[in-house]
PDB file of C-alpha atoms in Angstrom:
ATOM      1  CA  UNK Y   1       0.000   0.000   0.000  1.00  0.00           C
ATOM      2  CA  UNK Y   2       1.397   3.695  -0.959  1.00  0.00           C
ATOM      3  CA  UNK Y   3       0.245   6.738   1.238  1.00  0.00           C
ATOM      4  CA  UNK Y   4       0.373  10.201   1.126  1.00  0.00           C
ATOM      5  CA  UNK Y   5      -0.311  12.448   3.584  1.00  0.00           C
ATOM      6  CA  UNK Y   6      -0.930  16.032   3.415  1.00  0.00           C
ATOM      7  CA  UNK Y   7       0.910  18.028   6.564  1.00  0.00           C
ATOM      8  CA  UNK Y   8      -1.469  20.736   7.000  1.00  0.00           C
ATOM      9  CA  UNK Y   9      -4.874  19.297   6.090  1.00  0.00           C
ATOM     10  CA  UNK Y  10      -4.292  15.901   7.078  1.00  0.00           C
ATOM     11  CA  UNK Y  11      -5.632  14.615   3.262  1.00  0.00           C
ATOM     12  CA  UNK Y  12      -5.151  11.080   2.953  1.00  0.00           C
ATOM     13  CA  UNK Y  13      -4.684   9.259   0.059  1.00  0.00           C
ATOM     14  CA  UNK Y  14      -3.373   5.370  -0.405  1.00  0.00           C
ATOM     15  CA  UNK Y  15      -3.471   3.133  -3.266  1.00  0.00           C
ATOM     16  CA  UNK Y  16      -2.898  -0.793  -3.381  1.00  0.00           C
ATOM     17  CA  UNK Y  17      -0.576  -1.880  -6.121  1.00  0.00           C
ATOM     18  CA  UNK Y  18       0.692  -5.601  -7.072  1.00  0.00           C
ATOM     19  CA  UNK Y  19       4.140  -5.034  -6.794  1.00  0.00           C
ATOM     20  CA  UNK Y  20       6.372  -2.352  -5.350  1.00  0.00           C
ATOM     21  CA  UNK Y  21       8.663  -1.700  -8.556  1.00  0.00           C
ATOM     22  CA  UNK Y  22       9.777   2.132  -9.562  1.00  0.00           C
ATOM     23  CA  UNK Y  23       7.492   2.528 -12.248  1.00  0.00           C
ATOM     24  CA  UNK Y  24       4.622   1.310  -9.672  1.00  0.00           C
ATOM     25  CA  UNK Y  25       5.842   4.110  -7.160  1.00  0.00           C
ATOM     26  CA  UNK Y  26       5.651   6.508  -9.894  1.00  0.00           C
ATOM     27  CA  UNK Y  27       2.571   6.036 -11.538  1.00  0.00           C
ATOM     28  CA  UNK Y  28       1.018   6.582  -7.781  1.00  0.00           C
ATOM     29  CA  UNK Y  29       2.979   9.680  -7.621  1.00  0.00           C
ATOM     30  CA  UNK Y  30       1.001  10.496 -10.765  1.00  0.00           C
ATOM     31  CA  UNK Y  31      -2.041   9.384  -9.385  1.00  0.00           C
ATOM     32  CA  UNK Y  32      -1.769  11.455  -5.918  1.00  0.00           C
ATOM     33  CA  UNK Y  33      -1.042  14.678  -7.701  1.00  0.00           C
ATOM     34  CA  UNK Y  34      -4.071  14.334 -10.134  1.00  0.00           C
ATOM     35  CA  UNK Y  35      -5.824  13.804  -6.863  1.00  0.00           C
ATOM     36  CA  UNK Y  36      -5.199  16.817  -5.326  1.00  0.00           C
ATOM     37  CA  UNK Y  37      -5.097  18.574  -8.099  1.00  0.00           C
ATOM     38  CA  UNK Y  38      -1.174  19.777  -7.614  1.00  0.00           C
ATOM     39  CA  UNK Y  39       2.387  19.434  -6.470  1.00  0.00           C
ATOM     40  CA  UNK Y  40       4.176  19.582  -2.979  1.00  0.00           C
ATOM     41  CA  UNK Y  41       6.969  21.558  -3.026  1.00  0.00           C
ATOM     42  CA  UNK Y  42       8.489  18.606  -1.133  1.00  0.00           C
ATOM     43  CA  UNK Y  43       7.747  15.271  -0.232  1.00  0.00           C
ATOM     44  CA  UNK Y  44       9.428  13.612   2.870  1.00  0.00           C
ATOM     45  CA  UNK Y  45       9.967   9.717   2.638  1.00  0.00           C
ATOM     46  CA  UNK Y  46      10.859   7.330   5.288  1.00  0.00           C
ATOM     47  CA  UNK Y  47      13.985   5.877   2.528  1.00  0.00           C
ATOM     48  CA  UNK Y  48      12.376   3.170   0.507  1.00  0.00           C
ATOM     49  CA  UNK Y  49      14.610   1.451  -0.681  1.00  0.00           C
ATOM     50  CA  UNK Y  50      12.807   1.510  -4.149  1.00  0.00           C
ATOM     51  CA  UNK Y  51      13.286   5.271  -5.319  1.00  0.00           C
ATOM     52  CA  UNK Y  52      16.974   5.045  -2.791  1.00  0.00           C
ATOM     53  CA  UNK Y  53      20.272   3.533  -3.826  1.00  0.00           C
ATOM     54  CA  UNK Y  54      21.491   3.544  -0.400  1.00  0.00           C
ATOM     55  CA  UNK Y  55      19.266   5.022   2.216  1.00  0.00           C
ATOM     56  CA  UNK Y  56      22.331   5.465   4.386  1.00  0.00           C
ATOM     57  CA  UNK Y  57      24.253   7.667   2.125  1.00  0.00           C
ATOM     58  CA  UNK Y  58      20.670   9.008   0.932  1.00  0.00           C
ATOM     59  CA  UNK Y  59      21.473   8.188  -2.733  1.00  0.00           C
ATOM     60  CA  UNK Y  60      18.169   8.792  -4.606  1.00  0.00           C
ATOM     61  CA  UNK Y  61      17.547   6.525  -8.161  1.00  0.00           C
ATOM     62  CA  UNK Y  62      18.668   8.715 -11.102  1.00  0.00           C
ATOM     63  CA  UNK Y  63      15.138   7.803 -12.456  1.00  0.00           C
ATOM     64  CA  UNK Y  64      13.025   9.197  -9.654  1.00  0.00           C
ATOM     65  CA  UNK Y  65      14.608  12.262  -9.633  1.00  0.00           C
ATOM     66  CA  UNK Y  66      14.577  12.963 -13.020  1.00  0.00           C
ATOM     67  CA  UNK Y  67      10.641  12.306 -12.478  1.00  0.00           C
ATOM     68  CA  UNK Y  68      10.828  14.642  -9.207  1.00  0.00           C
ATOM     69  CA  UNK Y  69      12.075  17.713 -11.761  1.00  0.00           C
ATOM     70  CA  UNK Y  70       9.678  16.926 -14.247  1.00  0.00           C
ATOM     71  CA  UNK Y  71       6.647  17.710 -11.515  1.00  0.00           C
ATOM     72  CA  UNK Y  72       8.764  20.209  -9.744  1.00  0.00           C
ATOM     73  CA  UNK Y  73       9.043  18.798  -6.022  1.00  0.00           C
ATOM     74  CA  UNK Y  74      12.132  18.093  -3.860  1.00  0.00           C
ATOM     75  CA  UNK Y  75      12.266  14.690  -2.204  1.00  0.00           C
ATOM     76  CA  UNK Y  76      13.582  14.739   1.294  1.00  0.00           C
ATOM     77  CA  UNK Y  77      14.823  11.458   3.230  1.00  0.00           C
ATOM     78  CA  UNK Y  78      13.735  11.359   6.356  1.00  0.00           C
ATOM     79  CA  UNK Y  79      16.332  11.232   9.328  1.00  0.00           C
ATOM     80  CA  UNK Y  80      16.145   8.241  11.970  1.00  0.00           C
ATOM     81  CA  UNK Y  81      14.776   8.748  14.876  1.00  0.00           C
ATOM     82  CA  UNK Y  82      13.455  12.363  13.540  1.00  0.00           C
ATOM     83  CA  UNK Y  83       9.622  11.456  14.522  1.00  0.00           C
ATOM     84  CA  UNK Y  84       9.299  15.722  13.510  1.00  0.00           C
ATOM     85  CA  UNK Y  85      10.131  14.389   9.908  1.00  0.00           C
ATOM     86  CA  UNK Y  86       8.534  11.135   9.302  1.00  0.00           C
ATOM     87  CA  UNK Y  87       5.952  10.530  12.433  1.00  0.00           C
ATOM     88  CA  UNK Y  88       3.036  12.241  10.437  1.00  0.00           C
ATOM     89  CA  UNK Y  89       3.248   9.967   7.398  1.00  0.00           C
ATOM     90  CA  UNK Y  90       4.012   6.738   9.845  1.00  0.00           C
ATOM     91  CA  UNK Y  91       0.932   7.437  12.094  1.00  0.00           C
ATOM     92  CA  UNK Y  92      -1.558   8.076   8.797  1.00  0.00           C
ATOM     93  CA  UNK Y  93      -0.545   4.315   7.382  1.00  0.00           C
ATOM     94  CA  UNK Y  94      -1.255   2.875  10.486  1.00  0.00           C
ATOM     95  CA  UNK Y  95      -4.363   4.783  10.985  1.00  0.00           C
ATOM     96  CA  UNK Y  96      -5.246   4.200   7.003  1.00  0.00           C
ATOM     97  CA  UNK Y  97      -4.723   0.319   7.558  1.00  0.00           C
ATOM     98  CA  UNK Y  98      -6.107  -0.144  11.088  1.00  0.00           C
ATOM     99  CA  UNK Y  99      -9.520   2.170   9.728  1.00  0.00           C
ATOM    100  CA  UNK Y 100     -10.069   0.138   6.693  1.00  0.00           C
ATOM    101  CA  UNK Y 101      -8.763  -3.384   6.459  1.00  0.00           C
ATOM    102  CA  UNK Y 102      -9.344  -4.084  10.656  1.00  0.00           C
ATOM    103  CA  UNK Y 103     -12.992  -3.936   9.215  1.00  0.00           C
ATOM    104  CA  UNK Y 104     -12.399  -5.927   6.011  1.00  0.00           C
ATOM    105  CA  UNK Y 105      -9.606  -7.640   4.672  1.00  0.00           C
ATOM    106  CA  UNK Y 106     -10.630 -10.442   2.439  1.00  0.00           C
ATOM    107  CA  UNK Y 107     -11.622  -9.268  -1.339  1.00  0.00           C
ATOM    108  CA  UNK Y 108     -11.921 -10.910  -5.088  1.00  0.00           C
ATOM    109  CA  UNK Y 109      -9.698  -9.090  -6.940  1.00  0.00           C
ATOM    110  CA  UNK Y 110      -7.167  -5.549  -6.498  1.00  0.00           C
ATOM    111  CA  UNK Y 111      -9.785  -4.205  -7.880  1.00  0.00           C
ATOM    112  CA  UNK Y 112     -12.337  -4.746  -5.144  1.00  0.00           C
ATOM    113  CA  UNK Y 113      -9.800  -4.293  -2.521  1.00  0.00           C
ATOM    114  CA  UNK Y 114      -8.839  -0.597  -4.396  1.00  0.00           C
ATOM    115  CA  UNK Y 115     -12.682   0.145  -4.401  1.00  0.00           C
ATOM    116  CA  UNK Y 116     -13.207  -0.530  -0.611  1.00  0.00           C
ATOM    117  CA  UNK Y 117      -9.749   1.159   0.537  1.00  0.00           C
ATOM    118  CA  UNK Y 118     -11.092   4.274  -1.877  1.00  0.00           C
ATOM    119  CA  UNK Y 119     -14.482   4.756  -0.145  1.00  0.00           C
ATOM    120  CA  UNK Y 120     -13.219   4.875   3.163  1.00  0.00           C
ATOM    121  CA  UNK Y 121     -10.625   7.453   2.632  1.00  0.00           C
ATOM    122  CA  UNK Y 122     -13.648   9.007   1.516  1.00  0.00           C
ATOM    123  CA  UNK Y 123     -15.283   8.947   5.006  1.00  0.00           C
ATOM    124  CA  UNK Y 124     -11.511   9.822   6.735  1.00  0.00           C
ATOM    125  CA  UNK Y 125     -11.543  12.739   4.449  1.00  0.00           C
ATOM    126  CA  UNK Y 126     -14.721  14.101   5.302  1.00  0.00           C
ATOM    127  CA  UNK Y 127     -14.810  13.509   9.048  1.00  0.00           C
ATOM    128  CA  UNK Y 128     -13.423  16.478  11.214  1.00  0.00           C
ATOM    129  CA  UNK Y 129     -10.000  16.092  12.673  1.00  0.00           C
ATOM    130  CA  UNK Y 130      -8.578  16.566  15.960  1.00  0.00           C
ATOM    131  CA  UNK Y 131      -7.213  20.213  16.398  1.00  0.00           C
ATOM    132  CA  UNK Y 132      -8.106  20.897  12.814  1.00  0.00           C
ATOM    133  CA  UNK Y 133     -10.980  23.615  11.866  1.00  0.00           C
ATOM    134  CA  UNK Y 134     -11.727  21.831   8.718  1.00  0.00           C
ATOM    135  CA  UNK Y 135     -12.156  18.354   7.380  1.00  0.00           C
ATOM    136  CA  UNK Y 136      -9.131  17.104   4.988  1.00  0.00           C
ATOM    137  CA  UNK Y 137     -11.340  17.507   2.406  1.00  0.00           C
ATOM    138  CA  UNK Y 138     -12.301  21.005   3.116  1.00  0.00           C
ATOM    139  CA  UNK Y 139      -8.382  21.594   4.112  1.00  0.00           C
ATOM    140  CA  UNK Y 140      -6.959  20.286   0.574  1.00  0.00           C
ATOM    141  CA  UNK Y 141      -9.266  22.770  -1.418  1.00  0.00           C
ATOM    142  CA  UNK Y 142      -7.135  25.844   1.009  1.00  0.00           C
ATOM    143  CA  UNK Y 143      -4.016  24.159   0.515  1.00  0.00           C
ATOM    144  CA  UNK Y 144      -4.256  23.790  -3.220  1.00  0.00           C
ATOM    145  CA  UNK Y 145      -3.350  27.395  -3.447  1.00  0.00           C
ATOM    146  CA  UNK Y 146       0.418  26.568  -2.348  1.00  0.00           C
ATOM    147  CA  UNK Y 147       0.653  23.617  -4.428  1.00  0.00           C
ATOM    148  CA  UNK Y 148       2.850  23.700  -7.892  1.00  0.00           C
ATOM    149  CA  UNK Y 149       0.628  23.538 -10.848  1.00  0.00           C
ATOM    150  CA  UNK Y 150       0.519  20.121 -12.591  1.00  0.00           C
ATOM    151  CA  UNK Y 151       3.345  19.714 -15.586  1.00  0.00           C
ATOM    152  CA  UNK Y 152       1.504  20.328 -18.898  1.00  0.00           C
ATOM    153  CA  UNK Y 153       3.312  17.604 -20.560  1.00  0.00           C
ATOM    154  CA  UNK Y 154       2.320  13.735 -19.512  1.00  0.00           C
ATOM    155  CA  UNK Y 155       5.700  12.120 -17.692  1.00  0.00           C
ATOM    156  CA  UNK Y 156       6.165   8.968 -19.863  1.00  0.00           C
ATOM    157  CA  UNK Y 157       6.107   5.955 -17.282  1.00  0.00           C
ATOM    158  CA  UNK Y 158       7.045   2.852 -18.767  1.00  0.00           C
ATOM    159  CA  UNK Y 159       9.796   1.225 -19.949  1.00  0.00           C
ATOM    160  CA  UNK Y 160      11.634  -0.599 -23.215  1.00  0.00           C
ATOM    161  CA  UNK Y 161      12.755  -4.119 -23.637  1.00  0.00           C
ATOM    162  CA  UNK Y 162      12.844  -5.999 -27.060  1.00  0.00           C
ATOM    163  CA  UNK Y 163      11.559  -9.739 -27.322  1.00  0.00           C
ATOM    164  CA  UNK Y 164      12.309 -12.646 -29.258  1.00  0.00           C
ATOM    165  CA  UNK Y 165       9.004 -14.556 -31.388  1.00  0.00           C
ATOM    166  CA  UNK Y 166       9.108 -18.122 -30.951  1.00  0.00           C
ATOM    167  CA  UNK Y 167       8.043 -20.541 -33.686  1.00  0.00           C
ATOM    168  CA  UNK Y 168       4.288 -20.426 -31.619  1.00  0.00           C
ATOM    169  CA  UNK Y 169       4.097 -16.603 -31.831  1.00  0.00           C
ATOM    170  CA  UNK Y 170       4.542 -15.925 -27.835  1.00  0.00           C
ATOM    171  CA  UNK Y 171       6.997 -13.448 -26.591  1.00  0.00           C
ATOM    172  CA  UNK Y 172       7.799 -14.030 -23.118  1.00  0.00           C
ATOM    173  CA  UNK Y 173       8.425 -11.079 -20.352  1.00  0.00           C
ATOM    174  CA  UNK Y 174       9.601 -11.639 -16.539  1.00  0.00           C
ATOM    175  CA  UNK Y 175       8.769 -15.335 -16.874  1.00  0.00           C
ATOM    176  CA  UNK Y 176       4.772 -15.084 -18.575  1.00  0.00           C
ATOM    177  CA  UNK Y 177       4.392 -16.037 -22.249  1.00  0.00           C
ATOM    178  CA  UNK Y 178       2.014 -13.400 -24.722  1.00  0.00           C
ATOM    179  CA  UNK Y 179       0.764 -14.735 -27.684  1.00  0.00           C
ATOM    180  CA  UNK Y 180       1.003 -12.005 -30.509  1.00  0.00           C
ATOM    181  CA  UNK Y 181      -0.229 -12.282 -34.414  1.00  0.00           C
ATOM    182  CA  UNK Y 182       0.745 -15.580 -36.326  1.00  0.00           C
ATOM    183  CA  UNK Y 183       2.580 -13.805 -38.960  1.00  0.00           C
ATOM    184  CA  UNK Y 184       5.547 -12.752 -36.228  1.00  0.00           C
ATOM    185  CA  UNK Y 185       7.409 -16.105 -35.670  1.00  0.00           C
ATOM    186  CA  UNK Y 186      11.331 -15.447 -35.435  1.00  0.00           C
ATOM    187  CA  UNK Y 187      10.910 -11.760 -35.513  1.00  0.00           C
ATOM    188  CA  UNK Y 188      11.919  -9.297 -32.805  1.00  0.00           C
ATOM    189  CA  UNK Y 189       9.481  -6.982 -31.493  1.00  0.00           C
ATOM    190  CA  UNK Y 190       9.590  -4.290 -29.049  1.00  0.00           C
ATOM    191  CA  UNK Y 191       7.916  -4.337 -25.563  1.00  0.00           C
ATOM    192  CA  UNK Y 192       6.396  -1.009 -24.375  1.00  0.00           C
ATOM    193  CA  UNK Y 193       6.030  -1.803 -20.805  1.00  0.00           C
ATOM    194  CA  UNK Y 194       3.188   0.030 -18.336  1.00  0.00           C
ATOM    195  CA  UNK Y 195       2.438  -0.522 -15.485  1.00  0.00           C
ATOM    196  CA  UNK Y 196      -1.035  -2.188 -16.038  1.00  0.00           C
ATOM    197  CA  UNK Y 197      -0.326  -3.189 -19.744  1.00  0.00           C
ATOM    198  CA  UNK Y 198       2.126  -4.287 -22.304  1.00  0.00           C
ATOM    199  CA  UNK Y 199       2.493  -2.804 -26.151  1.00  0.00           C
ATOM    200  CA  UNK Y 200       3.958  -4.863 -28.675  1.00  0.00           C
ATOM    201  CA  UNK Y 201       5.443  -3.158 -31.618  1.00  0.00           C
ATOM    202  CA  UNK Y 202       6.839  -4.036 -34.681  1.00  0.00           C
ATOM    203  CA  UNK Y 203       7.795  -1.091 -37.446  1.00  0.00           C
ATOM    204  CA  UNK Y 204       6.081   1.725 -35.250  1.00  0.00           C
ATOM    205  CA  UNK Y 205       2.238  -0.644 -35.082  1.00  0.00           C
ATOM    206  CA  UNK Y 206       1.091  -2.148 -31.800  1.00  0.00           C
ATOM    207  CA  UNK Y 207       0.312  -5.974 -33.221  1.00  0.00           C
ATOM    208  CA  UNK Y 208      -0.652  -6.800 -29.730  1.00  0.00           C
TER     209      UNK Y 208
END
């Protein structure tokens, strides 16, 4: 589960994904910030090690912070034992979790389990806080107007890999096997990868 946290008005927002890869930790990025409609001037993280080469040199991926200057927003690693830094954002996932799946925590699909966690950050949203005059809700619409606009150009998250056709047109990626158009046997095509889908594409034409 990725959280967010918003400092002043306490706006929650947390996402399940399958897997905790950089392009996964991205694309929630993305998803937060369409959320609330902006950009933190910084974001404070408690050094996963996904976005940090070495948390204890505080070595940040080349790739997330070329994504952190595309939207404009410093990332900060949190210091140990700094609960000023990092006690905020540690509190809301335990309060996210213990709100929402103490009450349910058995569900068909991601899908169902996204739908459940969405409508009760809903209700956390819209329920006053403690020494807060408005709800999150009310709070993030106030704090929008210190927020960086959104970047006008989309941040292209995905990445390339080229795959071999095998004699039963399948190309195979991190151990699955896709079947593409019959016609493809023993040619190479290239593998735009998302996070929820994969292109193949041979001369410049998704064939599957």
């Amino acid at each position: 589960m990725a959280s967010f946290v918003l400092n002043n008005s306490l706006y929650r927002y947390s996402i399940l994904t399958h897997r905790e890869t950089l392009m996964d930790i991205i694309d929630v990025h993305i998803r937060f910030f369409n959320e609330i409609g902006g950009v933190p001037e910084t974001i404070f993280y408690d050094n996963p090690k996904t976005i940090m080469l070495n948390p204890g040199t505080k070595e940040w991926n080349p790739a997330f912070l070329a994504f952190a200057a595309h939207y404009g927003f410093t990332p900060h690693s949190c210091n140990i034992r700094s609960p000023h830094e990092k006690g905020t954002t540690e509190e809301s996932v335990k309060y996210v979790r213990q709100s929402v799946f103490a009450e349910r925590s058995v569900f068909t699909d991601m899908h169902e389990a996204n739908q459940f966690l969405r409508e009760k950050l809903d209700e956390i949203n819209d329920h006053p806080v403690y020494q807060r005059k408005l709800t999150p809700r009310d709070g993030l619409a106030e704090e929008r107007t210190h927020l960086k606009p959104l970047p006008t150009l989309e941040y292209s998250n995905y990445s390339i890999k080229k795959a071999r056709i095998s004699k039963y047109s399948i190309a195979t990626f991190e151990t699955n096997k896709y079947s593409v158009p019959e016609q493809y046997p023993g040619t190479t095509v290239t593998l735009k990868i998302f996070t929820d889908r994969i292109d193949m594409i041979d001369h410049d034409m998704v064939v599957a």
